[in-house]
mmCIF file of C-alpha atoms in Angstrom:
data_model
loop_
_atom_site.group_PDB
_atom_site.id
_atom_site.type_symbol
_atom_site.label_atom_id
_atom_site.label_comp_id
_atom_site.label_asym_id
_atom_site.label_seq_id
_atom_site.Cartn_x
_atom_site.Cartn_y
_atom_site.Cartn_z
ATOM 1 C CA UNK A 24 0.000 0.000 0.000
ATOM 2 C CA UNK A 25 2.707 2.595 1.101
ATOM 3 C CA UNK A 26 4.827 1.673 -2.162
ATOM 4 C CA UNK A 27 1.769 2.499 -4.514
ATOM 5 C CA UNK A 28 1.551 5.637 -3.129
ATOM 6 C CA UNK A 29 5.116 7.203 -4.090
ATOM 7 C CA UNK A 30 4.066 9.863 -6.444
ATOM 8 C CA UNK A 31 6.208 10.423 -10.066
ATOM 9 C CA UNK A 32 9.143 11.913 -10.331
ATOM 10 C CA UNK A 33 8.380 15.295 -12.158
ATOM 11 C CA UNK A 34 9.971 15.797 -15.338
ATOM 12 C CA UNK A 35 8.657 18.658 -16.778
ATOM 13 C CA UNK A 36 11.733 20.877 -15.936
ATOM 14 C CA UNK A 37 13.603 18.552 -17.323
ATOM 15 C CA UNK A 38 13.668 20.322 -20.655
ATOM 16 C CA UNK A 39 14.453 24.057 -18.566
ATOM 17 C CA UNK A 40 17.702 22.405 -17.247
ATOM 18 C CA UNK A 41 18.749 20.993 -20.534
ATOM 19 C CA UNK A 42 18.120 24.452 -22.441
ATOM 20 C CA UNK A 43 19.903 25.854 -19.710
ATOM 21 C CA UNK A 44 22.480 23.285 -20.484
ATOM 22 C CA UNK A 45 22.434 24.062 -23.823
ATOM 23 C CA UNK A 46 22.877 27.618 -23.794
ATOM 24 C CA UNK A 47 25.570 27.658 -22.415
ATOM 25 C CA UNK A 48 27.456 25.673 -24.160
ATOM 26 C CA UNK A 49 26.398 27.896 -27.265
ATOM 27 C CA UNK A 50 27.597 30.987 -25.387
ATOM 28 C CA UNK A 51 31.311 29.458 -24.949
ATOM 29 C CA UNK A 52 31.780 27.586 -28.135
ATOM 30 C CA UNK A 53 34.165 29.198 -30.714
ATOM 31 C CA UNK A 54 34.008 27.475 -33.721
ATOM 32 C CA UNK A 55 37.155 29.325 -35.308
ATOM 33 C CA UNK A 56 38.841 27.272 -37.618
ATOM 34 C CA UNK A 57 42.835 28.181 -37.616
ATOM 35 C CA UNK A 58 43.747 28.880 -41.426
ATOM 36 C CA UNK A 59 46.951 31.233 -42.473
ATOM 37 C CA UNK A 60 49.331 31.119 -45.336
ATOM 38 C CA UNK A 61 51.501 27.601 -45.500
ATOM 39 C CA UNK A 62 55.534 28.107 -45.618
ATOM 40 C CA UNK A 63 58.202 25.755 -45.319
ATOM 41 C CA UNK A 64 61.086 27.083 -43.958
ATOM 42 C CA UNK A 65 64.165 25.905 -45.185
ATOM 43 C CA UNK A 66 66.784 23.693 -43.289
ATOM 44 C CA UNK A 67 69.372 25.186 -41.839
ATOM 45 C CA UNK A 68 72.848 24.843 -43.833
ATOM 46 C CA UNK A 69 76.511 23.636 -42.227
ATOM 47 C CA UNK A 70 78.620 26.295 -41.276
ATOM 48 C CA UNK A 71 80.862 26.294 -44.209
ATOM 49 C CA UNK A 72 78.706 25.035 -47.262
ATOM 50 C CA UNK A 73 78.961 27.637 -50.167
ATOM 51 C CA UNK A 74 76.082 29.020 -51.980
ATOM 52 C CA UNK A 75 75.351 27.511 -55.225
ATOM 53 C CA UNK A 76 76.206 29.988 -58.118
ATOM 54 C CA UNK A 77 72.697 31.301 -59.340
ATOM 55 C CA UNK A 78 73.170 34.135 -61.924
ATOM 56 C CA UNK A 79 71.886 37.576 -61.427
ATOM 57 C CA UNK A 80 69.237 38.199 -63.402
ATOM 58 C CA UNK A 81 67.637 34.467 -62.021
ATOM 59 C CA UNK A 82 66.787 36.406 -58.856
ATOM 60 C CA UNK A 83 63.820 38.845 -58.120
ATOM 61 C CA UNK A 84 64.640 40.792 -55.380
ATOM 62 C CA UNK A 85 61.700 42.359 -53.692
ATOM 63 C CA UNK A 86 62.948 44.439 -50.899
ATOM 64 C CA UNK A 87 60.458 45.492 -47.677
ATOM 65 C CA UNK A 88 61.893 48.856 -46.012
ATOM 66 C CA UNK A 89 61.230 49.925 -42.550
ATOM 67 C CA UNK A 90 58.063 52.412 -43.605
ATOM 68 C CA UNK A 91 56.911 49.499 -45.662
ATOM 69 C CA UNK A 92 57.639 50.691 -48.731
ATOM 70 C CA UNK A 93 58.792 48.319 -51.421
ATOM 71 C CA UNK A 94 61.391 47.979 -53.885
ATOM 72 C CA UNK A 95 61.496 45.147 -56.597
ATOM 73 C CA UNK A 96 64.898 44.396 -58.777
ATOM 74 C CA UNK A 97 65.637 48.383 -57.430
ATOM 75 C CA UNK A 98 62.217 50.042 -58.775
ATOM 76 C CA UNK A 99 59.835 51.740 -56.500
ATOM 77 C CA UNK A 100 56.515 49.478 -56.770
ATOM 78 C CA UNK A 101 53.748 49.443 -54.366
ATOM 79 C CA UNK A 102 51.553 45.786 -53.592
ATOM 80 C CA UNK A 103 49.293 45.981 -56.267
ATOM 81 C CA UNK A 104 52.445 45.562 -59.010
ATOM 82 C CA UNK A 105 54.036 42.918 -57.175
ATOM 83 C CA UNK A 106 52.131 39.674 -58.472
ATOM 84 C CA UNK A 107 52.186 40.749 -62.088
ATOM 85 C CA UNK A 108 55.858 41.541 -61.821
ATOM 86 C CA UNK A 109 56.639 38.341 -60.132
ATOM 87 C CA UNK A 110 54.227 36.389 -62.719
ATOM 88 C CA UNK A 111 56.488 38.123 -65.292
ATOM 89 C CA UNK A 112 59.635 36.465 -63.789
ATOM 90 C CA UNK A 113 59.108 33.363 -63.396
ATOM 91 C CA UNK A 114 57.301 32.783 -66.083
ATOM 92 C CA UNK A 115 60.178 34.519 -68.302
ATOM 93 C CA UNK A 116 61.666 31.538 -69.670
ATOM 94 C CA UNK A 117 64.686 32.982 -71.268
ATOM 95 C CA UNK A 118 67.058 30.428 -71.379
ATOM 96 C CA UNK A 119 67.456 26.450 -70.597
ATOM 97 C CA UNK A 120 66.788 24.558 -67.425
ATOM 98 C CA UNK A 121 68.049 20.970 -67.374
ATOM 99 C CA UNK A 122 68.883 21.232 -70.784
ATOM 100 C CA UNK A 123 65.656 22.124 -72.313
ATOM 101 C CA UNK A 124 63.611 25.211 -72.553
ATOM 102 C CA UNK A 125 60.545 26.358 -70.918
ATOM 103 C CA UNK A 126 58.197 25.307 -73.590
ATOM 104 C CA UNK A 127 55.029 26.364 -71.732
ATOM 105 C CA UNK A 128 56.347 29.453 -70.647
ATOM 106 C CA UNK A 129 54.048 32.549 -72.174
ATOM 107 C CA UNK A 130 56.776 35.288 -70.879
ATOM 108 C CA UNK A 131 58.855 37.612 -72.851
ATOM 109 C CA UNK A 132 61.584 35.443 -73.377
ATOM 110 C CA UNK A 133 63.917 38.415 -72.176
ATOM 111 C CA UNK A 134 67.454 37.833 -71.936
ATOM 112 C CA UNK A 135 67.855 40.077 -69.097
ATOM 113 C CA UNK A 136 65.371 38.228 -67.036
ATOM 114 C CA UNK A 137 65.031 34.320 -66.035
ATOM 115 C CA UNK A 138 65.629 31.687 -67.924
ATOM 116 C CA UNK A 139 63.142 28.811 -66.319
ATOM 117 C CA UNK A 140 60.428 28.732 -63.687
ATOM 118 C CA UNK A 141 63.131 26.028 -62.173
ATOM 119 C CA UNK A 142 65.724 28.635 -61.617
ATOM 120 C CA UNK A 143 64.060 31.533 -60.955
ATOM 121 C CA UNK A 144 64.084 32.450 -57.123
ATOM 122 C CA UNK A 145 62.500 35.202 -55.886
ATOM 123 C CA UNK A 146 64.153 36.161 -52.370
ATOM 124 C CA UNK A 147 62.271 38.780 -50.232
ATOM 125 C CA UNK A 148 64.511 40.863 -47.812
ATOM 126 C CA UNK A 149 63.065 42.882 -44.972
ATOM 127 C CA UNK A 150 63.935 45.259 -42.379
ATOM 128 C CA UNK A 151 64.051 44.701 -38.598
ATOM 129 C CA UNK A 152 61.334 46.738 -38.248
ATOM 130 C CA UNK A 153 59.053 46.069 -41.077
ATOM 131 C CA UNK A 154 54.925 45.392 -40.261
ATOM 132 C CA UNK A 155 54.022 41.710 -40.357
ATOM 133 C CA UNK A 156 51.367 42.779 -42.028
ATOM 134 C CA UNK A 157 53.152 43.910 -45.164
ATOM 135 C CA UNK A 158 55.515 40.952 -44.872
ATOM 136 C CA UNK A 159 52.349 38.582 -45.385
ATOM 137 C CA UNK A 160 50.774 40.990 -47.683
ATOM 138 C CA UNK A 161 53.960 40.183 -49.881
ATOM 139 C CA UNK A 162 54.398 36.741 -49.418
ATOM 140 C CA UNK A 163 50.490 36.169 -50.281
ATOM 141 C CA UNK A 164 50.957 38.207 -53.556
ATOM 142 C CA UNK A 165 54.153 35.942 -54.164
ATOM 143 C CA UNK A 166 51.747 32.586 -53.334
ATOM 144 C CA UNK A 167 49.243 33.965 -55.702
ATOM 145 C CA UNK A 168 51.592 34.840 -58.514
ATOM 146 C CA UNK A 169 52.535 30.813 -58.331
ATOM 147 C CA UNK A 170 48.535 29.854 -58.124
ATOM 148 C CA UNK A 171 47.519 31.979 -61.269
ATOM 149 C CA UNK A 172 50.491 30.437 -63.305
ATOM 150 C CA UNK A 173 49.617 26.769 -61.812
ATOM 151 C CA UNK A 174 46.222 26.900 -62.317
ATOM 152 C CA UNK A 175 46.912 28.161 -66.401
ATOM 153 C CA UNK A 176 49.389 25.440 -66.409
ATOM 154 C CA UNK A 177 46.815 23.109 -65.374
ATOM 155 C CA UNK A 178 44.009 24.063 -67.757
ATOM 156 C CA UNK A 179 46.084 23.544 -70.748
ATOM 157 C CA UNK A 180 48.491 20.589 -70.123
ATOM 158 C CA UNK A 181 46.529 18.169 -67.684
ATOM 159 C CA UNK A 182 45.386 15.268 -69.559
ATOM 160 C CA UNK A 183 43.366 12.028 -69.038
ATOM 161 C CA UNK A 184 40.372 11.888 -66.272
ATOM 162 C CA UNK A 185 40.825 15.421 -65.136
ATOM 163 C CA UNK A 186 41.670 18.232 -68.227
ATOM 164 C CA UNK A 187 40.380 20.967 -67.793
ATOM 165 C CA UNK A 188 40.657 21.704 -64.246
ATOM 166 C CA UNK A 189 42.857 24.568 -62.285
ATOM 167 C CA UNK A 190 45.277 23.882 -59.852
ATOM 168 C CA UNK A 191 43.204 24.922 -57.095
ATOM 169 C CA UNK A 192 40.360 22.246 -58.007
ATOM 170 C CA UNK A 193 42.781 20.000 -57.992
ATOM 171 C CA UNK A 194 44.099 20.405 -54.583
ATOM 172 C CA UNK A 195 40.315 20.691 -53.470
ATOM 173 C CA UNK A 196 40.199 16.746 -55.023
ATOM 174 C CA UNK A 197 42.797 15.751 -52.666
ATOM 175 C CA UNK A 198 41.591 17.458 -49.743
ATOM 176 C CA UNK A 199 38.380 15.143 -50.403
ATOM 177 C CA UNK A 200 40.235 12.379 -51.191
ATOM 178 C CA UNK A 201 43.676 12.057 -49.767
ATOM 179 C CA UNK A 202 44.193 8.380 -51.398
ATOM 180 C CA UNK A 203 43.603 9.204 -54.799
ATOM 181 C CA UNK A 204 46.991 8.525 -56.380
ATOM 182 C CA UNK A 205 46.087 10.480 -59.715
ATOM 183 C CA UNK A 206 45.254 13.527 -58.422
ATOM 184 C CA UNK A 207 48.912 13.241 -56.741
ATOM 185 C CA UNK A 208 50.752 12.637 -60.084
ATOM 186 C CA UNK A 209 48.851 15.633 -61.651
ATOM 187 C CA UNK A 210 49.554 18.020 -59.031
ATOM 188 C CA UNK A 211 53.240 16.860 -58.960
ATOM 189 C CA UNK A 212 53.778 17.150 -62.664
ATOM 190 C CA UNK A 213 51.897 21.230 -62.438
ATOM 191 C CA UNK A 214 54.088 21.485 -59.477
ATOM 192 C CA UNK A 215 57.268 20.541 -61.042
ATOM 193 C CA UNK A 216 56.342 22.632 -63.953
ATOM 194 C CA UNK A 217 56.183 25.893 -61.995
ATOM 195 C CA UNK A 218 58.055 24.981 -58.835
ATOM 196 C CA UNK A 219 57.398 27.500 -55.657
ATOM 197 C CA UNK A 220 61.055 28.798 -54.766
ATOM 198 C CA UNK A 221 61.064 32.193 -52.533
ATOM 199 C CA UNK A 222 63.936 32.763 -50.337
ATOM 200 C CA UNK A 223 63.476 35.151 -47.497
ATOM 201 C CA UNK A 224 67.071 36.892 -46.718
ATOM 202 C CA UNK A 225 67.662 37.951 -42.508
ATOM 203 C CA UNK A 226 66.506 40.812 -42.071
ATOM 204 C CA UNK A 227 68.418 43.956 -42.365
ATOM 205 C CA UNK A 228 69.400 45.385 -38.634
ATOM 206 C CA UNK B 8 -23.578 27.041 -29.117
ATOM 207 C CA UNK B 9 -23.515 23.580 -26.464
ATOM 208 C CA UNK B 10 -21.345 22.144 -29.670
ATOM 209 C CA UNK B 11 -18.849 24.870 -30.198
ATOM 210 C CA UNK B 12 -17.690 24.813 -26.204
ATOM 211 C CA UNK B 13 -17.487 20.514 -26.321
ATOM 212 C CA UNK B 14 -15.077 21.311 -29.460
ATOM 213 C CA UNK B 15 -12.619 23.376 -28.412
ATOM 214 C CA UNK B 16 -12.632 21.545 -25.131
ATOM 215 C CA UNK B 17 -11.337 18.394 -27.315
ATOM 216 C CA UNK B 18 -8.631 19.797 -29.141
ATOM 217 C CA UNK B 19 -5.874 18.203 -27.030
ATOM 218 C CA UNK B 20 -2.695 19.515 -25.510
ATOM 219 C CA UNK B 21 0.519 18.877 -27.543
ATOM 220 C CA UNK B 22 2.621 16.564 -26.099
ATOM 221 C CA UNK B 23 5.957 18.066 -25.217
ATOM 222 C CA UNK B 24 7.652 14.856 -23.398
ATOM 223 C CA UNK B 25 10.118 14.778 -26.267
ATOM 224 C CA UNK B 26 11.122 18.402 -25.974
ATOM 225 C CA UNK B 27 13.680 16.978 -23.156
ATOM 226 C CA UNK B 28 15.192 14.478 -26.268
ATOM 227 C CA UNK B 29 15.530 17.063 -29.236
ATOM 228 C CA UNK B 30 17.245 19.748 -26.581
ATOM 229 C CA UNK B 31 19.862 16.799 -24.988
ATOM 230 C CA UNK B 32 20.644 15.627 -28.858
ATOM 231 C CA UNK B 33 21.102 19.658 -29.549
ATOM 232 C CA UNK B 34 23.008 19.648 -26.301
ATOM 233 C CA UNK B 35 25.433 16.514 -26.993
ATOM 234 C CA UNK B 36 26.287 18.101 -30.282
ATOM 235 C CA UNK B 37 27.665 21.379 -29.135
ATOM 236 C CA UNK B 38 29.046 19.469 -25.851
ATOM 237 C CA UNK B 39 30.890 17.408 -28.469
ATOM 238 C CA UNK B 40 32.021 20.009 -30.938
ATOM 239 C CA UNK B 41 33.127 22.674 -28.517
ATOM 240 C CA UNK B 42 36.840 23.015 -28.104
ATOM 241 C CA UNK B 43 37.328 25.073 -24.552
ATOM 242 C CA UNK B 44 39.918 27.772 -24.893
ATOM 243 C CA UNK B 45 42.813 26.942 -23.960
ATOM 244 C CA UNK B 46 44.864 29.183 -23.303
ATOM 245 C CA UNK B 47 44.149 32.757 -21.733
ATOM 246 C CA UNK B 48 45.949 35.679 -24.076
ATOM 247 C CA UNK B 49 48.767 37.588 -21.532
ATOM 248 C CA UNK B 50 48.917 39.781 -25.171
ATOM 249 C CA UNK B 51 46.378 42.319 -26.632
ATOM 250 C CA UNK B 52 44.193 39.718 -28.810
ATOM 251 C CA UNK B 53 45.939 40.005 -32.032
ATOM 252 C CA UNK B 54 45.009 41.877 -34.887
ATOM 253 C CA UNK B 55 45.463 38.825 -37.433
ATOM 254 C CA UNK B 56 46.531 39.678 -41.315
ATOM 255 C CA UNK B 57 44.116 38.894 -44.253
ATOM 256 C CA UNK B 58 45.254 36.656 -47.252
ATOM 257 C CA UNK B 59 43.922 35.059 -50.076
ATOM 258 C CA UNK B 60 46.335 32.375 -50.400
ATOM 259 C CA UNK B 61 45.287 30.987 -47.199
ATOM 260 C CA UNK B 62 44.865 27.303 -46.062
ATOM 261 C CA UNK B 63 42.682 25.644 -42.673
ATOM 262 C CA UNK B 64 44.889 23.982 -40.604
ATOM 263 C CA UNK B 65 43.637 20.304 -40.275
ATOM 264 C CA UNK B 66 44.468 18.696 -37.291
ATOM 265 C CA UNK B 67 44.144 20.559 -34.738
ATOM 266 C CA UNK B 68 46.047 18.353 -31.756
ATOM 267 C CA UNK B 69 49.162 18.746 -34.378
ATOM 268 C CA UNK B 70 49.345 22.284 -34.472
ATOM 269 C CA UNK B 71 51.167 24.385 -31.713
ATOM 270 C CA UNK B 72 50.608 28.086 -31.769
ATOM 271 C CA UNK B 73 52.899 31.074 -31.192
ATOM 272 C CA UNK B 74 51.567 34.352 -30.249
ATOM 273 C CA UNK B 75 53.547 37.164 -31.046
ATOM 274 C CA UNK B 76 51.792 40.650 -30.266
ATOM 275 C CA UNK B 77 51.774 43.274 -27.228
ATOM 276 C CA UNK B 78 51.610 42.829 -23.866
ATOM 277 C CA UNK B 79 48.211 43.586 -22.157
ATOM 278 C CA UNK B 80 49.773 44.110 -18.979
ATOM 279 C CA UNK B 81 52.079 47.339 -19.151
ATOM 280 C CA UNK B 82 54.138 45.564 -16.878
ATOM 281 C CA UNK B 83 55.801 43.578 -18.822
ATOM 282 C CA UNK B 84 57.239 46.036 -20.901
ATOM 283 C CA UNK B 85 56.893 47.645 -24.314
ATOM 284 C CA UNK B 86 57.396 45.948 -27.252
ATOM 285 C CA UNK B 87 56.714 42.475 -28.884
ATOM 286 C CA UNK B 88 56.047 39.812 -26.562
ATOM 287 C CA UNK B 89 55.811 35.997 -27.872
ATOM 288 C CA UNK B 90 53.487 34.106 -25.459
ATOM 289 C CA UNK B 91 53.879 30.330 -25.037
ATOM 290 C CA UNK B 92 50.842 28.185 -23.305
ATOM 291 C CA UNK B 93 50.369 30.694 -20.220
ATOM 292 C CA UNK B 94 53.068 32.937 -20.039
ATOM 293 C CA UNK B 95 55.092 35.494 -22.332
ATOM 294 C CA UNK B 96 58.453 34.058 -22.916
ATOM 295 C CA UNK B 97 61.719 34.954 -24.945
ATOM 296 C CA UNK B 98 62.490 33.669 -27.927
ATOM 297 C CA UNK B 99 64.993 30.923 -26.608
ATOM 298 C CA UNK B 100 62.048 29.116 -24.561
ATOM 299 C CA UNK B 101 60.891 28.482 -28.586
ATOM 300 C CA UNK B 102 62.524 25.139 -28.832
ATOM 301 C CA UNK B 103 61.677 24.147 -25.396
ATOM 302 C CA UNK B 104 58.211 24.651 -26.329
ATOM 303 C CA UNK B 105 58.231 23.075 -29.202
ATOM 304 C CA UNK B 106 59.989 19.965 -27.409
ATOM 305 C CA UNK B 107 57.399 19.532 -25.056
ATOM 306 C CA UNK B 108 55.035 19.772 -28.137
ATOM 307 C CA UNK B 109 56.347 17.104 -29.974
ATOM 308 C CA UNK B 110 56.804 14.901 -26.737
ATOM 309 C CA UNK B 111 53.075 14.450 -27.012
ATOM 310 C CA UNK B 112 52.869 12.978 -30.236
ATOM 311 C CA UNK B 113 54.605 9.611 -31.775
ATOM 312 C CA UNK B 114 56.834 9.713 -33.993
ATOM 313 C CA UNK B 115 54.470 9.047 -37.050
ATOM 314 C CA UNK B 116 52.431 12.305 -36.079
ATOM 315 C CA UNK B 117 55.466 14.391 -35.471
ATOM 316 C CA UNK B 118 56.181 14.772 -38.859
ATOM 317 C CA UNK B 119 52.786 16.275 -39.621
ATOM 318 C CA UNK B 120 53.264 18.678 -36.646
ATOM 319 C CA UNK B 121 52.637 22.644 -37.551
ATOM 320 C CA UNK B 122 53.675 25.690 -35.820
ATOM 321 C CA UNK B 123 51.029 28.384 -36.400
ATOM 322 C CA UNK B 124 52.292 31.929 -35.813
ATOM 323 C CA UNK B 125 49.209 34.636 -34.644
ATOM 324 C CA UNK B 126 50.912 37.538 -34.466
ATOM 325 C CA UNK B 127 49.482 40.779 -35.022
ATOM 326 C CA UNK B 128 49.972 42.868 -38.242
ATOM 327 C CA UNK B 129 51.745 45.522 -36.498
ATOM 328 C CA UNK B 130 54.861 43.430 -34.848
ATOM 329 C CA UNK B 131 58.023 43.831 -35.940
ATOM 330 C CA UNK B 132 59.434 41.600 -39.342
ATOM 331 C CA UNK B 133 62.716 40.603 -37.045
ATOM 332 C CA UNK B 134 60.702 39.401 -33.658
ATOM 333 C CA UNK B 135 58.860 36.929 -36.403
ATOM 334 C CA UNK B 136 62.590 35.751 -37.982
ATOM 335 C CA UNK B 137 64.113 35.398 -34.629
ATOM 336 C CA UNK B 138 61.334 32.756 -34.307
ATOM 337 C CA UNK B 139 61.573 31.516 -37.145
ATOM 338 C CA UNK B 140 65.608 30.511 -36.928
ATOM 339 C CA UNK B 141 64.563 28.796 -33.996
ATOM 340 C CA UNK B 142 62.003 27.014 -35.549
ATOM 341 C CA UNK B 143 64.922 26.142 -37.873
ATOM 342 C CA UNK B 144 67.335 24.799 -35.358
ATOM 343 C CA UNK B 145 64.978 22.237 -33.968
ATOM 344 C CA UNK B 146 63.612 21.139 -37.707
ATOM 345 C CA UNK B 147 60.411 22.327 -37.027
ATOM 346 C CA UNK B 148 59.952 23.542 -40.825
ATOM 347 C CA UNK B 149 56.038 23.828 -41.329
ATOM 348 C CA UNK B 150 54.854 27.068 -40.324
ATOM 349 C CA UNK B 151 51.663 28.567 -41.090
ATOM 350 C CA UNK B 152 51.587 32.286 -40.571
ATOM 351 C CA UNK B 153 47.830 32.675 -39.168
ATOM 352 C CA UNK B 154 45.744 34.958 -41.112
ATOM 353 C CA UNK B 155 41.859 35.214 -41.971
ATOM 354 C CA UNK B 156 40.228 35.658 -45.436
ATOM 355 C CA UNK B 157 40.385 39.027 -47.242
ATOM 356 C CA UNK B 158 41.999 41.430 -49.142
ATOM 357 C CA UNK B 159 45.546 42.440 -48.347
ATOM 358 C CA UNK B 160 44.775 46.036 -48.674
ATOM 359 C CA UNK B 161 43.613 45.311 -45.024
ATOM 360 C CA UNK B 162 47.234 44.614 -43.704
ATOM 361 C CA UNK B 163 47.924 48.268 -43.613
ATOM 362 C CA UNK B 164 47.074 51.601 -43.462
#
């Protein structure tokens, strides 16, 4: 008799604890997904190895000062010039890399400029002081210079399953798919085409 | 008018005893997808650069992040400060950091490891390359320097 008569538990504020609950883990969630700009910094050299000989005109020097001001190859430019002059560079072709020229180069072919998107190396140098800001506003423009001419290479020269498509569809394929061996030769081949070489120089004290 | 009032009187409450269910799923979800801070910023929250050419960092557990930006606390002193887990450092505690980093992981995932950089837009070129060489030192070679979406015009003033 005395068992019958416990009463039910009341859930009906259940749902006001849970909401509760629940907003507050809404309140203190960040969602922020970390994204920047990729580099791979290179390893650091013995003491006494020497330089390899690279010739003058295979290097684009774009120089940062401390008021931010820039200088490419000794001519005042400001941010907006920089990809299309570094575009220009590397995609010169002048002369011979490995023995052959740069067939699918659309440059100039200027003498005075580089010879192959496998030699030219475009080294930034900065001041102490510079702004990070303009130091990743120049290495993005740099980044994007090597996109525009990677994705053009890949429009025209991939073949089989996937011509037609940019670089940057490409490396959205493998993001999906990290297995897929084919998407892996075609990005090697674009990248080996238009290889990404920037050098950044110690900064100047 | 006897039949209107015996209608309405009908029309029967809606049963909310699966309210509790929908808001616990809800709940579970954000319990499971939240990431807590971890750590609390000793620097002014930094201003982060804008880029075009940028890429998500993947896994997350694999990615140990440098702040580089000004103290809050004018204590400390002027000048860029690099903060490490919970406290500003110098730049020699870099590789010590990274050490203990790595010590988490095996060997397999240390390979895949990234050092993210937040610094703001307005610190100094050589605090971020004094970094950077020690990055280089310990072989700690993917860096990703940690900017949002936009224009670059944004960088600067």
């Amino acid at each position: 008799m005395a068992k019958r008569d416990i009463p039910e538990i009341n859930a009906g504020s259940m749902a006001d604890i849970a909401f509760l609950l629940l907003i507050f883990f809404l309140v203190t969630t960040t969602m922020d997904t970390d994204s920047g700009v990729f580099r791979k910094l290179p390893e650091i050299q013995p003491e006494n190895t020497e330089a390899p000989p690279v010739k003058e005109k295979n290097i684009l020097e774009v120089n940062i000062n401390r008021f931010d001001k820039l200088l490419v190859d000794d001519e005042e430019v400001t941010i907006k010039d920089v990809r299309q002059l570094a575009i220009d560079f590397i995609d010169n072709g002048g002369g011979t890399y490995e023995g052959k020229t740069c067939d699918y180069c659309e440059g100039k072919k200027d003498e005075s400029s580089s010879d192959h998107p496998g030699k030219a190396i475009i080294s930034v140098q900065t001041a102490q002081t510079t702004s990070y800001g303009m130091y990743i506003s120049v290495q993005n423009e740099l980044l994007a210079a090597y996109t525009e001419l990677r994705n053009r290479y890949a429009k025209k020269y991939t073949t089989g399953k996937y011509q037609g498509l940019s670089y940057t569809d490409l490396l959205n394929i493998q993001k999906a798919d990290k297995e897929n061996a084919d998407v892996k030769v075609a990005l090697d081949k674009i990248k080996k085409a238009y290889p990404e070489i920037l050098s950044d120089a110690e900064p100047i004290k | 008018m006897s039949k209107f009032g015996k209608k309405k009187k009908d029309v029967p409450a809606v049963n909310t005893a699966a309210l509790p269910d929908i808001v616990f799923m809800l709940l579970f979800f954000f319990m499971v997808a939240t990431t807590m801070r971890e750590t609390t910023l000793l620097i002014k929250p930094p201003k982060l650069p804008s880029a075009t050419e940028v890429k998500k960092l993947e896994h997350k557990s694999l990615v140990s992040t440098i702040y580089v930006g000004k103290a809050k606390n004018a204590s400390e002193g002027k000048g860029d400060k690099i903060q490490l887990n919970d406290k500003i450092s110098t730049v020699n505690d870099v590789t010590n950091f990274i050490y203990s980093e790595r010590d988490k992981h095996d060997a397999e995932e240390q390979k895949a490891m990234v050092t993210s950089i937040k610094a703001d837009v307005k610190t100094n070129v050589g605090t971020v390359s004094d970094i950077k060489h020690e990055l280089r030192t310990i072989n700690a070679l993917k860096i990703s320097y940690s900017s949002g979406t936009g224009d670059v015009s944004n960088n600067f003033n």
